[in-house]
Short mmCIF file of C-alpha atoms in Angstrom, two decimals:
data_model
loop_
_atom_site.label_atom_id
_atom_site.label_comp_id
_atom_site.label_asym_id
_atom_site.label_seq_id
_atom_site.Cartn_x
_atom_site.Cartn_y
_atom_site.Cartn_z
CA UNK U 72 0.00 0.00 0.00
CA UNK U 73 1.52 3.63 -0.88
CA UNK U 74 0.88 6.67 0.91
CA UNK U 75 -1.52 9.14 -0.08
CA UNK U 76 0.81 11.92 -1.84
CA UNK U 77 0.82 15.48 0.44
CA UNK U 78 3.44 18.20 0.06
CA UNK U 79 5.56 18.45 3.18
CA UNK U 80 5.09 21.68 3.25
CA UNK U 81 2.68 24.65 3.43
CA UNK U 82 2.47 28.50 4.43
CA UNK U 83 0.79 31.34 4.84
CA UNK U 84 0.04 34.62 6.65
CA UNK U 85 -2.35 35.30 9.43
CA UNK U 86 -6.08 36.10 7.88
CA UNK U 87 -4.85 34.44 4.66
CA UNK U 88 -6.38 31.24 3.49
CA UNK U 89 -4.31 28.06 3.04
CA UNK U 90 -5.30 24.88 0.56
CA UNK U 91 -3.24 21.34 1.39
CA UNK U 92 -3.90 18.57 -1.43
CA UNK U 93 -4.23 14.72 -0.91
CA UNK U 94 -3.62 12.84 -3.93
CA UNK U 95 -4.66 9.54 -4.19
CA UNK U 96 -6.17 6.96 -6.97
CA UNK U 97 -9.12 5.65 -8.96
CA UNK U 98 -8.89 3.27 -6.32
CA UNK U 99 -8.71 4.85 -2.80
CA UNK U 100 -9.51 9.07 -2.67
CA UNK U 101 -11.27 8.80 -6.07
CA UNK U 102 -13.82 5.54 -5.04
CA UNK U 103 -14.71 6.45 -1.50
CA UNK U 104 -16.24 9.37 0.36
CA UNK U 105 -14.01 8.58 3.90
CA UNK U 106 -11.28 11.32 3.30
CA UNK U 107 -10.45 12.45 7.09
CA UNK U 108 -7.93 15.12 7.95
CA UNK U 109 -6.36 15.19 10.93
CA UNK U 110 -4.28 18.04 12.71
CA UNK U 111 -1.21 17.59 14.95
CA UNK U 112 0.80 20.08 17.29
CA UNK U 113 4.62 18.63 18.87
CA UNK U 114 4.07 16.20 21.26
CA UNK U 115 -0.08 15.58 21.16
CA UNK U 116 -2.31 13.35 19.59
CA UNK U 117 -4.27 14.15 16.32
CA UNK U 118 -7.39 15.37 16.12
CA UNK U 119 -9.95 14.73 13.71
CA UNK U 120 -11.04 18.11 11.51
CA UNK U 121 -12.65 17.30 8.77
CA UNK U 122 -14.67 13.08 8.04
CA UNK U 123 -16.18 12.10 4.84
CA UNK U 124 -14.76 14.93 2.75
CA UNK U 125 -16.74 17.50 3.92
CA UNK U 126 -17.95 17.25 7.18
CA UNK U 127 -16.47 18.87 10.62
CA UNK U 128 -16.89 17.27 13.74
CA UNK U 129 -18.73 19.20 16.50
CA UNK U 130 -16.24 22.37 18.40
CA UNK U 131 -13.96 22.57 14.59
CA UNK U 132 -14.27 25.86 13.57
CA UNK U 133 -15.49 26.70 10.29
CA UNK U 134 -12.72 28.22 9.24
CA UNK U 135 -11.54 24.33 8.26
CA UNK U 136 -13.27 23.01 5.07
CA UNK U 137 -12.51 20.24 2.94
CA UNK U 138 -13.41 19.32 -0.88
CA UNK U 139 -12.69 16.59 -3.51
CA UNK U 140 -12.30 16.89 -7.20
CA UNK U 141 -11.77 13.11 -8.62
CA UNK U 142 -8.61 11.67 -6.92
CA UNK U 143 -7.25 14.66 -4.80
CA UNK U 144 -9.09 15.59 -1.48
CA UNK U 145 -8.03 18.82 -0.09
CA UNK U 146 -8.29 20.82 3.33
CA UNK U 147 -8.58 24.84 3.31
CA UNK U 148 -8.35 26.53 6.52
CA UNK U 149 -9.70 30.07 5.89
CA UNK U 150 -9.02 33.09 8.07
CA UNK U 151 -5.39 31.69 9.04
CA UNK U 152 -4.18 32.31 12.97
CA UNK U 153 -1.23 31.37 14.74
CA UNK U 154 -2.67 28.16 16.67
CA UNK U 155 -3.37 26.84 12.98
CA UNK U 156 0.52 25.95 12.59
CA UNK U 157 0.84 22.21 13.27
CA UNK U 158 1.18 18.50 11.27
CA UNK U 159 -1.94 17.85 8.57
CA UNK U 160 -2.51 14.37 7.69
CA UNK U 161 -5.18 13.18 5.69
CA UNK U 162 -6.62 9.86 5.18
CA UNK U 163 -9.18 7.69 3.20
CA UNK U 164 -10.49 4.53 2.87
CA UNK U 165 -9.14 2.03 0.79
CA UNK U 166 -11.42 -0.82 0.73
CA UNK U 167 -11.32 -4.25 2.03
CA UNK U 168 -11.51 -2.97 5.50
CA UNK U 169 -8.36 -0.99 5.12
CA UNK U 170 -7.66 2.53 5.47
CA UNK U 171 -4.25 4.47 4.40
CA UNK U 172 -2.39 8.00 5.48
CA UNK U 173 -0.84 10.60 3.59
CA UNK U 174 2.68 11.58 4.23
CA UNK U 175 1.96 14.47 6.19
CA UNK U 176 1.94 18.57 5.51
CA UNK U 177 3.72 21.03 8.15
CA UNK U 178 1.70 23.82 7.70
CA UNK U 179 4.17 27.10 8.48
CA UNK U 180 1.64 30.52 9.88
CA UNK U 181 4.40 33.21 8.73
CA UNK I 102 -15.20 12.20 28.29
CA UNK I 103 -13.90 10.03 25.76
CA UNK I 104 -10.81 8.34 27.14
CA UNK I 105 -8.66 6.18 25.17
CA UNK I 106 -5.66 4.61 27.37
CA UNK I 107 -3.07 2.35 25.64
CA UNK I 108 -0.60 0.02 27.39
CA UNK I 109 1.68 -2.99 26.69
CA UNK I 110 4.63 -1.28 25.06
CA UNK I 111 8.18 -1.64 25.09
CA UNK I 112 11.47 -2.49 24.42
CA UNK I 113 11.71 -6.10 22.13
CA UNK I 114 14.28 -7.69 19.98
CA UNK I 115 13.15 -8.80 16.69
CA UNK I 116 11.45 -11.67 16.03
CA UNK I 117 9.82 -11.23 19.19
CA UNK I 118 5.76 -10.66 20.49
CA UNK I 119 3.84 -8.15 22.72
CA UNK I 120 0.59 -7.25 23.55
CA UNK I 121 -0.85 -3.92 23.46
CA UNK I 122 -4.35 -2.86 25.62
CA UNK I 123 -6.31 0.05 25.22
CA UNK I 124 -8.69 0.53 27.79
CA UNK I 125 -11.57 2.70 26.76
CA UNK I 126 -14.06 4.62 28.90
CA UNK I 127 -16.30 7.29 28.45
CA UNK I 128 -18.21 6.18 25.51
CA UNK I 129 -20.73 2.48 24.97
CA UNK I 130 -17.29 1.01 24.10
CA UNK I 131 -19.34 -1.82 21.85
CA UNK I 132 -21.03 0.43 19.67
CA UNK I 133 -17.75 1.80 18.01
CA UNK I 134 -15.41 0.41 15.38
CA UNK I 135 -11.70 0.97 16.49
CA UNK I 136 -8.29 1.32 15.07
CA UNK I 137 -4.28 0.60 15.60
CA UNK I 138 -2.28 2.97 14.11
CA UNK I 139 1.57 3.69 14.67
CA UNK I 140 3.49 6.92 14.12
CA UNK I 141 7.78 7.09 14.55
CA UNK I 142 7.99 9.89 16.29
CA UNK I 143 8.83 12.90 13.96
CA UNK I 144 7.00 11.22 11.03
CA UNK I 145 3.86 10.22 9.44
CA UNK I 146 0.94 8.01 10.54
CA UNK I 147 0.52 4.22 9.36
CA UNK I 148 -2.69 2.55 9.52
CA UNK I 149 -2.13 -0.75 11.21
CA UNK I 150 -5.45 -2.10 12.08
CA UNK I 151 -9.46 -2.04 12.56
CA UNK I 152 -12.17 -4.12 13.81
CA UNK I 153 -15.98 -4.17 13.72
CA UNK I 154 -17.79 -2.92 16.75
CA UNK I 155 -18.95 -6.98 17.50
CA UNK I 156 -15.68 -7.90 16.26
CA UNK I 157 -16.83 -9.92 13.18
CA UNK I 158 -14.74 -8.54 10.72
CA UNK I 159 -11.07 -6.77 10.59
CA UNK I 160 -8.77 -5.44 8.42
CA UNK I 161 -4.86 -5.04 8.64
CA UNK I 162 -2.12 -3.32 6.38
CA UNK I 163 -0.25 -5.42 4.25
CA UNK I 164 2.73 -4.87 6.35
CA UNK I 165 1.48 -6.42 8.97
CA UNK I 166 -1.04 -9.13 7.57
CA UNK I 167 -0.11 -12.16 9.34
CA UNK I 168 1.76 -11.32 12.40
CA UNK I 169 -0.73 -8.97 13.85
CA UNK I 170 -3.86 -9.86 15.76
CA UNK I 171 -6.61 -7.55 16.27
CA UNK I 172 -9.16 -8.05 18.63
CA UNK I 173 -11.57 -6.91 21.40
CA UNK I 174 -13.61 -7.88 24.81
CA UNK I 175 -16.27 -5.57 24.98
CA UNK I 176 -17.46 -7.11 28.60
CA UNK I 177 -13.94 -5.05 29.59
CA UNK I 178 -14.21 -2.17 27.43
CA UNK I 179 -10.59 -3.41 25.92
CA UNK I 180 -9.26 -3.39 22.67
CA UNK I 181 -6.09 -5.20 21.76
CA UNK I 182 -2.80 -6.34 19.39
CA UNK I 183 -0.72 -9.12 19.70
CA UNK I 184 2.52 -8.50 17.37
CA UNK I 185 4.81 -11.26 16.79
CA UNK I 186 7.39 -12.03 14.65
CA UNK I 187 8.29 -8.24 15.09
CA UNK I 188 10.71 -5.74 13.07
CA UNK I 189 12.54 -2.94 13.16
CA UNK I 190 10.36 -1.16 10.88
CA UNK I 191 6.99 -1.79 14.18
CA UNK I 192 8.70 0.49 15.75
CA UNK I 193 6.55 3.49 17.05
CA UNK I 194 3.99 4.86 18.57
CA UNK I 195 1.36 2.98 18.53
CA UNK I 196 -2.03 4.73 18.90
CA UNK I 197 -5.51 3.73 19.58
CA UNK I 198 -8.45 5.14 17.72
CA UNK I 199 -12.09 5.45 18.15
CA UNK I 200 -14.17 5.72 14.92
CA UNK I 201 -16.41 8.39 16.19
CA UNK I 202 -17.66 9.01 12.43
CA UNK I 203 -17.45 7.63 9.46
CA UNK I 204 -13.68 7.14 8.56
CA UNK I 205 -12.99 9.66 11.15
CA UNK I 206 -11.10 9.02 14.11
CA UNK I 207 -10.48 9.96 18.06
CA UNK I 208 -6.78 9.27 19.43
CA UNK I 209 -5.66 8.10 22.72
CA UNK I 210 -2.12 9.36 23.44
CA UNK I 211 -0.07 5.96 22.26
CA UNK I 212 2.33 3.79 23.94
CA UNK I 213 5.66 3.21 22.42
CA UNK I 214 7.03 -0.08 20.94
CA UNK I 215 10.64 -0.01 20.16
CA UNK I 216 11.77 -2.97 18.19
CA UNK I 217 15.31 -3.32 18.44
CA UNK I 218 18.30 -6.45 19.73
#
């Protein structure tokens, strides 16, 4: 199984918006609608932001959105602030009960 | 609260087994799929693992097809992996996860296998 392709990097300014892509295959991003993201500060766990494409869990602000266009999911956070800088992730099912992870995006609030 | 408390890791040579518990409170434990999945710390997440909420079906990455056992008692509220044969590239962080929606997921805070002779 291969990772779900992510830059490794991403930046912006305070107030300005930010997009991060996922790009996956026919087969994984482009068959299912199960494309989590997940966001990760040093030395916590990683919270869930955004579940089947689209949706944000209850207390995410709305400033976190997420979209697909055939086999590349991606996660805008809108309205940038300084607590925003941290580890994206995103993820979607696969299939046969299996799941898989993109490489990761360190998103940089200049 | 939803808490999510792993336990079980270590320090093993290759080739070797462990256990890993994740005792979960908070939430009707049975009701939820869950999830294994490891992180080296400083990198990326791998999926490792998930199992049905009755525990009738699971899935596991290739890497680990074979040598990893999911499985859970919901009487205790526990979810668990047994990892044998293990290798240097287990090592990690290995997290469990609630599936609190669909293909989203709720982290405990990991316990840390290191795989090494």
């Amino acid at each position: 199984q291969s990772a779900l392709t992510q830059p490794p990097s991403a930046s912006g300014s305070p107030g300005q918006s930010v997009t991060i892509s996922c790009t996956g295959t026919s087969s994984d991003v482009g068959a299912y609608n199960y494309v989590s993201w997940y966001q990760q500060h040093p030395g916590k766990a990683p919270k869930l932001m955004i579940y089947e494409v689209t949706k944000r869990p209850s207390g995410v602000p709305d400033r976190f959105s997420g979209s697909k266009y055939g086999s590349t999911a991606s996660l805008t956070v809108s309205g940038l602030q300084a607590e925003d800088e941290a580890d994206y992730y995103c993820s979607s099912y696969v299939g046969s009960d299996n799941f898989e992870f993109g490489g990761g995006t360190k998103l940089t609030v200049l | 609260e939803v808490q999510l408390v792993e336990s079980g890791g270590g320090l093993v040579q290759p080739g070797g087994s462990l256990r890993l518990s994740c005792a979960a409170s908070g939430f009707t434990f049975s009701s939820y799929l869950m999830h294994w999945v490891r992180q080296v710390p400083g990198k990326g997440l791998v999926w490792v693992s998930r199992i049905y909420s009755d525990g009738s079906k699971k899935g596991y990455a290739d890497s680990v097809k074979g040598r990893f056992t999911i499985s859970r008692d919901n009487a205790k509220n526990t979810l668990y992996l047994q990892m044998s044969s293990l290798r240097d590239e287990d090592t990690g962080i290995y997290h469990c996860t609630r599936e609190s929606d669909p293909g989203g997921l709720e982290w405990g805070q990991g316990t840390m296998v290191t795989v090494s002779s």
